[in-house]
Amino acid sequence: MEILPIDAIVYNQNKVRINDCLAPPYDVIDADYRQELLSRNEYNIVNLILPVGDDCYKNAGKIFDSWKEEKILINTQKPSIFYLVQKYRNQKGALIERKGFIARNKIEEFDSKKILPHEYTMGGPKEDRFNLLCATGAFFSQIFMVYDDKTKKIENEVYEKYKGKKPFIDAFDDSGTQHSVYLIDDEDDIKIIQETLLDKTLLIADGHHRYETSMKYAKEHKENESAQYVMSYYTNAQDENLIIYPTHRIIEKEISPYDLLKKVAKYYNIEIAATKEDFLNRIEQENKNQITTGLVLKDDERFYILKLKNGVKETIEAQKELQNLDLVVLHEIILKKELKYTDSELMSQEGIKYEKKEKVAFDSVKENKACACFIMAYPKMDDILNVSRAGLRMPQKSTYFYPKLLSGLVINPIEKVDND
């Protein structure tokens, strides 16, 4: 994969407190949180990634231009790559430190097999991001890419040189995750990164909508060389701290717990866990060898372990790479066949919700907001790679790569197109 440094625009830290200007991805920001971000600093990046007004995209373009004129946003001195280290503590208190870097990669069609998607996308978000890109001529957030390098060459030969230095940016998000960014403009270090990824395939971990938006923009602006590249964050599949969280399925359709359990029992062997902690631990342990899912029911204090019966997954009309996924089995056999959800309902989350946080999933049932919740096991990177390499895609919201990347750390400008 062709990797290039970025002629980057960054916040001028002599004029603003960087921590007050960053934001999570646009799609997790509601109206109240948007206002909270703006209350911290009028120059918060949310003005650009989630603009408002009758012509919100044009407004974003004007704001972007004015911030550059005011020197709130400035250019780095040289084209650079930005090494990002994210630190946080998991639920058990262990320190997690995920490493990667921000640069540009050549935009490739999926047919080339150089860049692999793993989830389906929807039209609405792509149109929104395309309009914003046309109005501003810049990428404000990164596509999350995963590459595979067992030698860990970049970590060992580049990061080791910088990790003891003062970060170029050091910020904390609202979840407590620390984001430390090291600016790399040394040509030898950049060359190591470029050569390491030259023969690598990239998997899109997060940002499918934005990547497909960049593909469309590149096709429509073939004369613009900078538009043929997209800003991404790259992390090594061999990083032990690359953790993928599941997304649980909350069932909001009316069905009695007894009837649901009867339907589930056709396909799964059912066991009962002694405690919630035992329940969550057993889902993970059992799923290493056999598809295993958890189930909690309204008006039922028990925790059900669902272990897929032999021969069931082979009845699904799908390639074997998909048959091995717990979510595909759940969607095809329980949600679609037994509970009669349509593909459209699953895609638009009608009568069902996809929830990343375990507590929210449990509480939805406990508080009678839903009749049941399926608790999923942590996705396996090998399964995701196998699906992607086969040219297939997983169900929507199958994976949750945590922590999310902050918007505003680095801005990648491409030539602005005047649509007036």
Coordinates of C-alpha atoms in Angstrom, one line a residue:
M1 CA 0.0 0.0 0.0
E2 CA 1.3 3.4 -0.9
I3 CA 1.6 5.6 2.2
L4 CA 2.4 9.3 2.2
P5 CA 2.9 11.9 4.9
I6 CA 0.4 14.7 5.3
D7 CA 0.7 18.3 4.5
A8 CA -1.3 18.8 7.7
I9 CA -3.3 21.5 9.3
V10 CA -3.4 21.4 13.1
Y11 CA -4.7 23.5 15.9
N12 CA -2.4 26.4 16.9
Q13 CA -1.8 25.4 20.5
N14 CA -0.4 28.9 21.2
K15 CA -4.0 30.2 20.7
V16 CA -6.3 27.4 22.0
R17 CA -6.2 24.7 24.6
I18 CA -6.2 21.6 22.4
N19 CA -8.1 19.4 24.8
D20 CA -11.1 21.7 24.5
C21 CA -11.1 21.7 20.7
L22 CA -11.2 17.9 20.0
A23 CA -14.3 15.7 19.7
P24 CA -15.3 12.1 19.2
P25 CA -16.6 10.9 15.8
Y26 CA -19.6 12.9 14.5
D27 CA -22.0 9.9 14.6
V28 CA -21.8 9.6 18.4
I29 CA -22.6 13.3 19.0
D30 CA -26.2 14.3 19.8
A31 CA -27.5 17.9 20.0
D32 CA -26.9 18.2 23.7
Y33 CA -23.4 16.9 23.6
R34 CA -22.6 19.1 20.6
Q35 CA -23.6 22.1 22.7
E36 CA -21.5 20.9 25.6
L37 CA -18.5 20.6 23.3
L38 CA -19.0 24.2 22.0
S39 CA -19.3 25.5 25.5
R40 CA -15.7 24.3 26.2
N41 CA -14.4 26.3 23.2
E42 CA -16.0 28.1 20.3
Y43 CA -13.3 26.6 18.0
N44 CA -14.2 23.0 18.8
I45 CA -13.9 20.8 15.8
V46 CA -17.6 19.8 16.1
N47 CA -18.4 23.1 14.2
L48 CA -16.7 21.4 11.2
I49 CA -17.6 17.7 11.5
L50 CA -21.2 18.3 12.6
P51 CA -22.2 21.7 11.1
V52 CA -25.7 23.3 11.5
G53 CA -27.8 25.9 9.7
D54 CA -29.9 26.0 6.6
D55 CA -26.8 25.4 4.5
C56 CA -24.8 23.6 7.0
Y57 CA -22.1 22.3 4.7
K58 CA -21.4 25.8 3.2
N59 CA -21.3 27.1 6.8
A60 CA -18.7 24.6 7.6
G61 CA -16.6 25.7 4.7
K62 CA -16.8 29.3 5.8
I63 CA -15.9 28.5 9.4
F64 CA -12.9 26.4 8.2
D65 CA -11.6 29.2 6.0
S66 CA -12.0 31.8 8.8
W67 CA -10.2 29.7 11.4
K68 CA -7.3 29.4 9.0
E69 CA -7.3 33.2 8.4
E70 CA -7.3 33.7 12.2
K71 CA -4.4 31.3 12.6
I72 CA -6.5 29.1 14.9
L73 CA -5.6 26.4 12.4
I74 CA -2.1 26.4 11.0
N75 CA 0.1 24.2 8.7
T76 CA 2.9 22.0 10.0
Q77 CA 6.3 23.0 8.8
K78 CA 6.9 19.8 6.8
P79 CA 4.8 16.9 5.5
S80 CA 4.5 14.6 8.5
I81 CA 3.3 11.3 9.9
F82 CA 1.7 11.4 13.3
Y83 CA 2.3 8.5 15.7
L84 CA -0.7 8.1 18.1
V85 CA -0.6 6.3 21.4
Q86 CA -4.0 5.8 23.2
K87 CA -3.9 4.8 26.8
Y88 CA -6.9 3.8 29.0
R89 CA -7.8 1.3 31.7
N90 CA -10.2 -1.5 31.0
Q91 CA -13.1 -2.6 33.3
K92 CA -10.6 -4.8 35.3
G93 CA -8.2 -1.8 35.8
A94 CA -5.5 -3.0 33.4
L95 CA -3.7 -0.4 31.4
I96 CA -4.3 -0.7 27.7
E97 CA -1.9 1.1 25.3
R98 CA -2.9 0.9 21.6
K99 CA -0.3 2.2 19.1
G100 CA -0.7 3.4 15.5
F101 CA 0.1 6.3 13.2
I102 CA -1.8 8.8 11.0
A103 CA -0.8 9.3 7.4
R104 CA -2.4 9.1 3.9
N105 CA -2.9 6.1 1.7
K106 CA -3.8 5.7 -2.0
I107 CA -7.5 5.3 -2.5
E108 CA -8.1 1.8 -4.0
E109 CA -11.2 0.1 -5.3
F110 CA -12.3 -2.9 -3.3
D111 CA -11.8 -5.1 -6.4
S112 CA -8.0 -4.6 -6.1
K113 CA -8.0 -6.5 -2.7
K114 CA -5.5 -3.9 -1.4
I115 CA -8.2 -2.5 0.9
L116 CA -10.8 -4.8 2.4
P117 CA -14.1 -3.7 3.9
H118 CA -15.8 -5.9 6.5
E119 CA -19.2 -4.3 7.1
Y120 CA -22.1 -3.0 5.0
T121 CA -22.8 0.7 4.7
M122 CA -25.9 2.9 4.3
G123 CA -26.6 5.7 1.8
G124 CA -27.5 8.5 4.1
P125 CA -24.2 8.9 6.0
K126 CA -22.3 8.7 2.8
E127 CA -24.2 11.5 1.2
D128 CA -23.8 13.6 4.3
R129 CA -20.0 13.1 4.5
F130 CA -19.7 13.7 0.7
N131 CA -21.4 17.1 0.9
L132 CA -19.2 18.1 3.8
L133 CA -16.1 17.0 1.9
C134 CA -17.1 19.0 -1.2
A135 CA -17.8 22.1 0.9
T136 CA -14.6 22.1 3.0
G137 CA -12.1 20.3 0.9
A138 CA -10.6 18.5 3.9
F139 CA -10.7 15.3 5.9
F140 CA -11.2 16.1 9.6
S141 CA -11.2 12.5 10.8
Q142 CA -9.3 9.3 10.0
I143 CA -10.4 6.0 8.5
F144 CA -9.3 3.3 10.9
M145 CA -7.1 0.8 9.1
V146 CA -5.5 -2.5 10.3
Y147 CA -2.4 -4.0 8.7
D148 CA -0.5 -7.1 9.6
D149 CA 3.2 -7.1 10.4
K150 CA 4.5 -9.8 12.7
T151 CA 8.0 -8.2 12.9
K152 CA 6.5 -5.0 14.4
K153 CA 9.1 -3.0 12.5
I154 CA 7.5 0.4 12.9
E155 CA 6.9 -0.1 16.6
N156 CA 10.5 -1.3 17.2
E157 CA 12.4 1.0 14.9
V158 CA 10.3 4.2 14.8
Y159 CA 8.2 4.5 18.0
E160 CA 11.1 3.5 20.2
K161 CA 12.8 6.7 19.1
Y162 CA 9.9 9.0 20.0
K163 CA 8.1 7.5 23.0
G164 CA 10.4 9.2 25.6
K165 CA 9.9 12.6 24.0
K166 CA 7.3 15.3 24.7
P167 CA 4.2 14.6 22.6
F168 CA 3.2 17.1 19.9
I169 CA -0.3 16.8 21.2
D170 CA -1.3 15.3 24.6
A171 CA -5.1 15.2 25.2
F172 CA -7.7 13.3 27.2
D173 CA -11.2 12.5 25.9
D174 CA -14.4 12.4 28.0
S175 CA -14.0 8.6 28.7
G176 CA -10.6 9.2 30.2
T177 CA -8.5 7.9 27.3
Q178 CA -5.2 9.7 26.8
H179 CA -4.3 10.5 23.2
S180 CA -0.5 11.3 22.8
V181 CA 0.6 12.3 19.3
Y182 CA 4.2 12.4 18.2
L183 CA 5.1 14.3 15.0
I184 CA 7.4 12.5 12.7
D185 CA 8.9 14.5 9.9
D186 CA 12.3 12.8 9.7
E187 CA 12.6 11.4 6.1
D188 CA 14.3 8.2 7.3
D189 CA 11.6 7.4 9.8
I190 CA 8.9 8.1 7.2
K191 CA 10.7 5.8 4.7
I192 CA 10.6 2.9 7.3
I193 CA 6.9 3.3 7.6
Q194 CA 6.3 3.5 3.9
E195 CA 8.5 0.5 3.1
T196 CA 6.8 -1.6 5.9
L197 CA 3.3 -1.0 4.4
L198 CA 4.3 -1.2 0.8
D199 CA 3.3 -4.9 0.4
K200 CA 0.5 -4.8 3.0
T201 CA -3.2 -5.1 2.6
L202 CA -5.4 -2.8 4.7
L203 CA -8.6 -3.8 6.5
I204 CA -11.1 -1.1 7.2
A205 CA -11.8 -1.5 10.9
D206 CA -14.0 1.7 11.2
G207 CA -15.0 4.4 8.8
H208 CA -16.5 2.4 6.0
H209 CA -18.9 5.3 5.1
R210 CA -16.1 7.9 5.0
Y211 CA -13.9 5.6 2.9
E212 CA -16.6 5.1 0.3
T213 CA -17.1 8.8 0.3
S214 CA -13.4 9.4 -0.4
M215 CA -13.7 6.9 -3.3
K216 CA -16.6 8.8 -4.8
Y217 CA -14.8 12.1 -4.4
A218 CA -11.6 10.7 -6.0
K219 CA -13.5 9.5 -9.0
E220 CA -15.2 12.8 -9.6
H221 CA -11.9 14.8 -9.2
K222 CA -9.3 12.7 -11.0
E223 CA -7.4 15.8 -11.9
N224 CA -6.8 16.5 -8.2
E225 CA -3.8 14.4 -7.1
S226 CA -4.3 15.1 -3.4
A227 CA -7.9 13.8 -3.6
Q228 CA -6.6 10.4 -4.7
Y229 CA -5.4 9.8 -1.1
V230 CA -7.3 9.6 2.2
M231 CA -6.2 10.3 5.7
S232 CA -6.2 7.1 7.8
Y233 CA -5.0 5.8 11.1
Y234 CA -3.1 2.5 10.9
T235 CA -2.5 -0.1 13.6
N236 CA -0.9 -3.5 13.6
A237 CA -3.1 -6.5 13.8
Q238 CA -0.3 -8.0 16.0
D239 CA -0.7 -5.3 18.6
E240 CA -1.9 -7.2 21.7
N241 CA -3.9 -4.1 22.7
L242 CA -5.9 -4.0 19.5
I243 CA -9.2 -4.9 21.2
I244 CA -12.5 -5.4 19.4
Y245 CA -15.6 -5.1 21.5
P246 CA -18.9 -6.7 20.5
T247 CA -22.2 -5.0 19.7
H248 CA -25.1 -6.6 21.5
R249 CA -28.6 -7.0 20.1
I250 CA -31.5 -5.6 22.1
I251 CA -34.9 -7.1 21.1
E252 CA -37.8 -4.6 21.3
K253 CA -40.4 -6.6 19.5
E254 CA -43.1 -8.0 21.8
I255 CA -42.5 -11.6 22.5
S256 CA -43.0 -13.6 25.7
P257 CA -39.7 -14.7 27.3
Y258 CA -41.0 -18.3 27.4
D259 CA -41.8 -18.3 23.6
L260 CA -38.4 -16.8 22.8
L261 CA -36.6 -19.4 24.9
K262 CA -38.5 -22.1 23.1
K263 CA -37.4 -20.8 19.7
V264 CA -33.8 -20.5 20.8
A265 CA -33.8 -24.0 22.2
K266 CA -34.3 -25.4 18.7
Y267 CA -30.8 -24.4 17.7
Y268 CA -28.8 -23.9 20.9
N269 CA -28.1 -26.0 24.0
I270 CA -29.0 -23.8 26.9
E271 CA -27.2 -23.6 30.2
I272 CA -27.6 -21.3 33.2
A273 CA -24.8 -19.2 34.7
A274 CA -24.5 -18.8 38.4
T275 CA -23.7 -15.1 38.3
K276 CA -23.4 -12.2 35.9
E277 CA -19.6 -12.4 36.1
D278 CA -19.7 -16.1 35.5
F279 CA -22.1 -15.5 32.6
L280 CA -19.8 -13.0 30.8
N281 CA -16.7 -15.1 31.4
R282 CA -18.3 -18.3 30.1
I283 CA -19.5 -16.6 26.9
E284 CA -15.9 -15.7 26.1
Q285 CA -14.3 -19.0 27.1
E286 CA -16.9 -21.2 25.4
N287 CA -16.9 -19.1 22.2
K288 CA -13.2 -20.0 21.7
N289 CA -14.2 -23.5 20.6
Q290 CA -17.9 -23.3 19.8
I291 CA -20.3 -20.5 18.8
T292 CA -21.7 -19.2 22.1
T293 CA -24.0 -16.3 22.9
G294 CA -25.6 -14.9 26.0
L295 CA -29.3 -14.2 26.6
V296 CA -31.1 -12.2 29.3
L297 CA -34.9 -12.0 29.4
K298 CA -37.4 -9.6 30.8
D299 CA -38.9 -10.6 34.2
D300 CA -36.3 -13.4 34.5
E301 CA -33.2 -13.1 36.8
R302 CA -31.4 -16.0 35.1
F303 CA -28.4 -15.7 32.8
Y304 CA -28.7 -18.0 29.8
I305 CA -25.6 -19.4 28.0
L306 CA -26.5 -20.4 24.4
K307 CA -24.2 -23.0 22.8
L308 CA -24.9 -23.6 19.2
K309 CA -25.9 -27.2 18.4
N310 CA -23.8 -29.3 16.0
G311 CA -24.8 -29.0 12.4
V312 CA -26.9 -25.8 12.8
K313 CA -24.5 -23.3 11.2
E314 CA -24.2 -25.4 8.1
T315 CA -27.9 -25.0 7.4
I316 CA -27.3 -21.2 6.8
E317 CA -27.2 -20.3 3.2
A318 CA -23.9 -18.4 3.4
Q319 CA -20.2 -19.1 2.8
K320 CA -18.3 -20.9 5.5
E321 CA -16.5 -17.8 6.5
L322 CA -19.8 -16.2 7.5
Q323 CA -21.2 -19.4 9.0
N324 CA -18.5 -19.2 11.6
L325 CA -19.7 -15.9 12.9
D326 CA -22.0 -15.8 15.9
L327 CA -23.8 -12.7 14.7
V328 CA -24.5 -14.2 11.3
V329 CA -26.0 -17.3 13.0
L330 CA -28.1 -15.1 15.3
H331 CA -29.3 -12.9 12.5
E332 CA -30.2 -15.7 10.1
I333 CA -31.7 -18.3 12.4
I334 CA -33.1 -16.4 15.4
L335 CA -33.8 -12.8 14.2
K336 CA -34.9 -13.4 10.6
K337 CA -36.2 -17.0 10.6
E338 CA -37.8 -17.1 14.1
L339 CA -38.6 -13.5 15.0
K340 CA -39.4 -12.5 11.4
Y341 CA -37.2 -9.4 11.2
T342 CA -36.7 -8.2 7.7
D343 CA -33.3 -7.1 6.2
S344 CA -34.7 -3.6 6.1
E345 CA -35.7 -3.7 9.8
L346 CA -32.3 -5.0 10.8
M347 CA -30.5 -2.4 8.7
S348 CA -32.5 0.5 10.1
Q349 CA -32.8 -0.9 13.6
E350 CA -36.6 -1.1 13.7
G351 CA -37.7 -3.1 16.7
I352 CA -34.1 -3.9 17.5
K353 CA -31.2 -1.9 18.8
Y354 CA -27.5 -2.4 18.5
E355 CA -25.7 -1.5 21.7
K356 CA -22.0 -1.4 22.5
K357 CA -22.2 -1.0 26.3
E358 CA -23.0 -4.1 28.3
K359 CA -24.6 -2.1 31.1
V360 CA -27.0 -0.4 28.8
A361 CA -27.9 -3.7 27.2
F362 CA -28.6 -5.3 30.6
D363 CA -30.5 -2.3 31.9
S364 CA -32.8 -2.2 28.9
V365 CA -34.2 -5.6 29.9
K366 CA -34.1 -5.0 33.7
E367 CA -36.0 -1.8 33.3
N368 CA -38.6 -3.4 30.9
K369 CA -37.6 -1.3 27.9
A370 CA -36.9 -4.5 25.9
C371 CA -38.1 -8.1 26.1
A372 CA -34.6 -9.6 25.7
C373 CA -31.0 -9.0 24.9
F374 CA -28.5 -11.2 23.2
I375 CA -25.0 -10.6 24.7
M376 CA -22.3 -11.3 22.1
A377 CA -18.8 -12.6 22.5
Y378 CA -15.8 -10.4 21.6
P379 CA -15.2 -10.7 17.8
K380 CA -11.9 -12.4 16.7
M381 CA -9.5 -10.6 14.4
D382 CA -8.9 -13.8 12.4
D383 CA -12.6 -14.1 11.7
I384 CA -12.8 -10.5 10.4
L385 CA -9.7 -11.0 8.2
N386 CA -11.1 -14.3 6.8
V387 CA -14.4 -12.7 5.9
S388 CA -12.7 -9.7 4.3
R389 CA -10.2 -11.7 2.3
A390 CA -13.0 -13.8 0.9
G391 CA -14.7 -10.6 -0.4
L392 CA -17.5 -10.9 2.1
R393 CA -19.0 -8.5 4.7
M394 CA -20.3 -9.0 8.2
P395 CA -23.7 -7.8 9.5
Q396 CA -24.0 -4.1 10.2
K397 CA -22.5 -3.1 13.6
S398 CA -20.6 -6.3 14.1
T399 CA -17.5 -4.8 15.6
Y400 CA -16.5 -1.9 17.9
F401 CA -12.9 -1.0 17.8
Y402 CA -12.2 0.9 21.0
P403 CA -11.1 3.5 21.8
K404 CA -12.5 5.7 19.0
L405 CA -10.2 8.2 17.2
L406 CA -10.7 11.9 18.1
S407 CA -11.6 14.3 15.4
G408 CA -9.4 17.4 15.1
L409 CA -6.0 15.8 16.0
V410 CA -4.9 16.2 12.4
I411 CA -6.7 17.8 9.4
N412 CA -5.8 16.6 5.9
P413 CA -6.6 19.4 3.4
I414 CA -7.4 18.6 -0.3
E415 CA -8.2 21.3 -2.8
K416 CA -11.5 23.0 -2.1
V417 CA -14.1 22.8 -4.9
D418 CA -16.2 25.9 -5.3
N419 CA -19.8 24.8 -5.7
D420 CA -21.4 28.3 -5.8

